[in-house]
Short mmCIF file of C-alpha atoms in Angstrom, two decimals:
data_model
loop_
_atom_site.label_atom_id
_atom_site.label_comp_id
_atom_site.label_asym_id
_atom_site.label_seq_id
_atom_site.Cartn_x
_atom_site.Cartn_y
_atom_site.Cartn_z
CA UNK A 78 0.19 -2.00 -12.71
CA UNK A 79 -3.05 -0.08 -13.04
CA UNK A 80 -6.49 -0.85 -11.71
CA UNK A 81 -9.75 0.85 -11.00
CA UNK A 82 -10.92 1.64 -7.53
CA UNK A 83 -14.23 -0.02 -8.37
CA UNK A 84 -12.38 -3.30 -8.93
CA UNK A 85 -10.54 -2.78 -5.67
CA UNK A 86 -13.68 -2.02 -3.69
CA UNK A 87 -15.68 -4.88 -5.11
CA UNK A 88 -13.13 -7.66 -5.20
CA UNK A 89 -10.53 -7.15 -2.54
CA UNK A 90 -12.46 -6.51 0.64
CA UNK A 91 -9.91 -8.51 2.59
CA UNK A 92 -6.88 -6.35 1.89
CA UNK A 93 -5.33 -3.25 3.32
CA UNK A 94 -4.38 -0.57 0.83
CA UNK A 95 -1.63 1.92 0.46
CA UNK A 96 -2.27 4.80 -1.92
CA UNK A 97 0.86 6.43 -3.21
CA UNK A 98 1.28 9.66 -5.11
CA UNK A 99 4.51 10.46 -6.90
CA UNK A 100 5.75 12.26 -10.00
CA UNK A 101 8.34 10.80 -12.37
CA UNK A 102 9.80 7.34 -12.75
CA UNK A 103 13.08 6.16 -11.25
CA UNK A 104 14.59 3.05 -12.83
CA UNK A 105 13.99 -0.10 -10.80
CA UNK A 106 17.60 -1.20 -11.18
CA UNK A 107 19.08 2.02 -9.82
CA UNK A 108 21.31 1.97 -6.74
CA UNK A 109 18.50 3.58 -4.73
CA UNK A 110 16.13 0.80 -5.70
CA UNK A 111 18.47 -1.84 -4.33
CA UNK A 112 19.44 -0.14 -1.08
CA UNK A 113 19.26 -2.23 2.06
CA UNK A 114 16.43 -2.20 4.55
CA UNK A 115 16.96 -0.16 7.68
CA UNK A 116 18.19 -2.32 10.54
CA UNK A 117 15.34 -0.99 12.66
CA UNK A 118 12.00 0.22 11.26
CA UNK A 119 12.17 3.09 13.77
CA UNK A 120 15.13 4.48 11.82
CA UNK A 121 13.20 4.72 8.55
CA UNK A 122 12.64 8.22 7.20
CA UNK A 123 10.10 7.38 4.48
CA UNK A 124 8.31 4.40 2.95
CA UNK A 125 11.17 4.18 0.46
CA UNK A 126 13.34 2.63 3.17
CA UNK A 127 11.24 -0.56 3.08
CA UNK A 128 10.99 -3.71 0.98
CA UNK A 129 8.04 -6.09 0.66
CA UNK A 130 7.52 -9.36 -1.21
CA UNK A 131 5.16 -9.13 -4.15
CA UNK A 132 2.47 -11.71 -4.76
CA UNK A 133 4.97 -13.84 -6.73
CA UNK A 134 7.48 -13.88 -3.86
CA UNK A 135 9.91 -11.35 -5.37
CA UNK A 136 11.51 -8.84 -3.02
CA UNK A 137 10.46 -5.31 -4.09
CA UNK A 138 12.12 -2.14 -2.88
CA UNK A 139 9.47 0.51 -2.35
CA UNK A 140 12.02 2.92 -3.83
CA UNK A 141 10.60 1.57 -7.07
CA UNK A 142 7.61 3.82 -6.37
CA UNK A 143 9.65 6.91 -5.56
CA UNK A 144 9.01 9.65 -8.07
CA UNK A 145 5.87 7.97 -9.39
CA UNK A 146 2.40 9.34 -8.85
CA UNK A 147 0.34 6.43 -7.59
CA UNK A 148 -3.33 6.44 -8.59
CA UNK A 149 -6.64 5.46 -7.05
CA UNK A 150 -8.74 5.18 -10.20
CA UNK A 151 -8.24 4.42 -13.85
CA UNK A 152 -9.40 7.97 -14.51
CA UNK A 153 -6.20 9.15 -12.81
CA UNK A 154 -3.85 6.61 -14.38
CA UNK A 155 -2.35 9.15 -16.76
CA UNK A 156 -1.73 11.45 -13.81
CA UNK A 157 0.26 8.77 -11.97
CA UNK A 158 -1.66 7.29 -9.01
CA UNK A 159 -0.94 3.67 -8.01
CA UNK A 160 -2.53 1.31 -5.51
CA UNK A 161 -0.52 -1.21 -3.50
CA UNK A 162 -2.53 -4.01 -1.91
CA UNK A 163 -1.22 -6.02 1.04
CA UNK A 164 -3.36 -9.07 1.87
CA UNK A 165 -3.71 -9.73 5.59
CA UNK A 166 -5.30 -12.61 7.51
CA UNK A 167 -5.38 -10.90 10.92
CA UNK A 168 -9.03 -9.86 10.67
CA UNK A 169 -11.41 -12.76 11.19
CA UNK A 170 -9.13 -15.05 9.16
CA UNK A 171 -10.72 -13.56 6.01
CA UNK A 172 -7.64 -14.11 3.84
CA UNK A 173 -6.67 -17.75 4.48
CA UNK A 174 -5.40 -18.50 0.97
CA UNK A 175 -1.78 -18.60 -0.12
CA UNK A 176 -0.35 -16.07 -2.58
CA UNK A 177 -1.28 -18.18 -5.62
CA UNK A 178 -4.90 -18.40 -4.45
CA UNK A 179 -5.06 -14.67 -3.73
CA UNK A 180 -3.49 -13.84 -7.09
CA UNK A 181 -5.94 -16.09 -8.95
CA UNK A 182 -8.89 -14.56 -7.10
CA UNK A 183 -7.73 -11.05 -8.00
CA UNK A 184 -7.00 -12.10 -11.59
CA UNK A 185 -10.51 -13.50 -11.96
CA UNK A 186 -11.72 -9.92 -11.46
CA UNK A 187 -9.11 -8.40 -13.79
CA UNK A 188 -7.31 -6.65 -10.93
CA UNK A 189 -4.16 -5.00 -12.29
CA UNK A 190 -2.77 -2.97 -9.40
CA UNK A 191 0.35 -3.95 -7.47
CA UNK A 192 -0.24 -6.78 -5.03
CA UNK A 193 2.15 -7.91 -2.35
CA UNK A 194 2.52 -11.08 -0.32
CA UNK A 195 0.30 -11.58 2.68
CA UNK A 196 1.61 -9.78 5.74
CA UNK A 197 0.66 -8.96 9.30
CA UNK A 198 -0.18 -5.31 9.94
CA UNK A 199 -0.52 -5.48 13.74
CA UNK A 200 1.40 -6.86 16.73
CA UNK A 201 5.11 -7.68 16.86
CA UNK A 202 4.82 -9.68 13.65
CA UNK A 203 3.63 -6.63 11.65
CA UNK A 204 5.61 -5.81 8.51
CA UNK A 205 8.11 -3.00 9.28
CA UNK A 206 6.43 -0.71 6.70
CA UNK A 207 3.12 -0.94 8.53
CA UNK A 208 4.76 -0.42 11.92
CA UNK A 209 6.37 2.72 10.55
CA UNK A 210 3.26 4.11 8.83
CA UNK A 211 1.14 3.67 11.95
CA UNK A 212 3.39 5.86 14.10
CA UNK A 213 3.86 8.71 11.64
CA UNK A 214 2.18 11.98 12.69
CA UNK A 215 -0.53 11.64 10.03
CA UNK A 216 -0.62 7.84 10.16
CA UNK A 217 -1.92 7.50 13.67
CA UNK A 218 -5.31 5.91 14.13
CA UNK A 219 -8.40 6.70 16.14
CA UNK A 220 -8.32 5.08 19.59
CA UNK A 221 -4.78 3.80 19.11
CA UNK A 222 -2.59 3.06 16.13
CA UNK A 223 -3.55 -0.56 15.48
CA UNK A 224 -5.14 -1.32 12.13
CA UNK A 225 -8.76 -1.98 13.12
CA UNK A 226 -9.94 -3.95 10.09
CA UNK A 227 -9.26 -4.57 6.42
CA UNK A 228 -9.55 -1.60 4.08
CA UNK A 229 -7.48 0.72 6.24
CA UNK A 230 -5.89 3.07 3.73
CA UNK A 231 -2.84 5.34 3.82
CA UNK A 232 -2.20 8.20 1.40
CA UNK A 233 1.50 8.77 0.73
CA UNK A 234 2.95 11.89 -0.93
CA UNK A 235 5.79 12.02 -3.46
CA UNK A 236 8.34 12.32 -0.65
CA UNK A 237 7.15 8.99 0.77
CA UNK A 238 5.50 10.55 3.82
CA UNK A 239 2.11 9.56 5.20
CA UNK A 240 -0.26 12.48 4.60
CA UNK A 241 -3.49 10.83 5.72
CA UNK A 242 -4.89 7.61 7.14
CA UNK A 243 -8.42 6.48 6.30
CA UNK A 244 -10.48 4.14 8.44
CA UNK A 245 -11.84 0.88 7.03
CA UNK A 246 -15.33 2.37 6.95
CA UNK A 247 -14.38 5.42 4.88
CA UNK A 248 -15.44 5.12 1.26
CA UNK A 249 -12.39 5.21 -1.02
CA UNK A 250 -14.18 7.89 -3.04
CA UNK A 251 -13.87 10.16 0.01
CA UNK A 252 -10.09 10.12 -0.53
CA UNK A 253 -10.42 11.42 -4.07
CA UNK A 254 -10.24 15.12 -3.14
CA UNK A 255 -7.16 14.43 -1.01
CA UNK A 256 -5.53 12.43 -3.79
CA UNK A 257 -6.08 15.27 -6.26
CA UNK A 258 -3.97 17.54 -4.03
CA UNK A 259 -0.96 15.27 -4.59
CA UNK A 260 -1.33 14.38 -8.27
#
């Protein structure tokens, strides 16, 4: 799925984002794409060890994104950047709707990037992917690793490693120069 950052900024202020940058496609039905989750998120070696439910409730292996270049803006679509959005209701209960409501809201604004089911990003109930990203050397936050508010962003390289974490207050355009390094 492709979408513009402007759509993302304007319409999905209640979501956390994951920017991914990869190179060439790997078939979704490959053995790697169907590998099992690690028993313990601490044993993961990259984001490709995780699964998440998409907005329609389908289990998606993040290996699907391995060897893709995930884009921030439509202007980089041909170069491979993708945006993954994970709705979260842990911040002021700003995302109370169910997946169908969230999907309709995003669709009303012609959002086309990959959306996943609502998850927790903090506490014991946090999705394993988010637990893992927050403790990576370049995924650690300011004043602790907890996600402070919606719009926390992670930039992931083609190897599935966190290369930078952006605070909720950082303009997504500020990430553009970093993203270009990995396209």
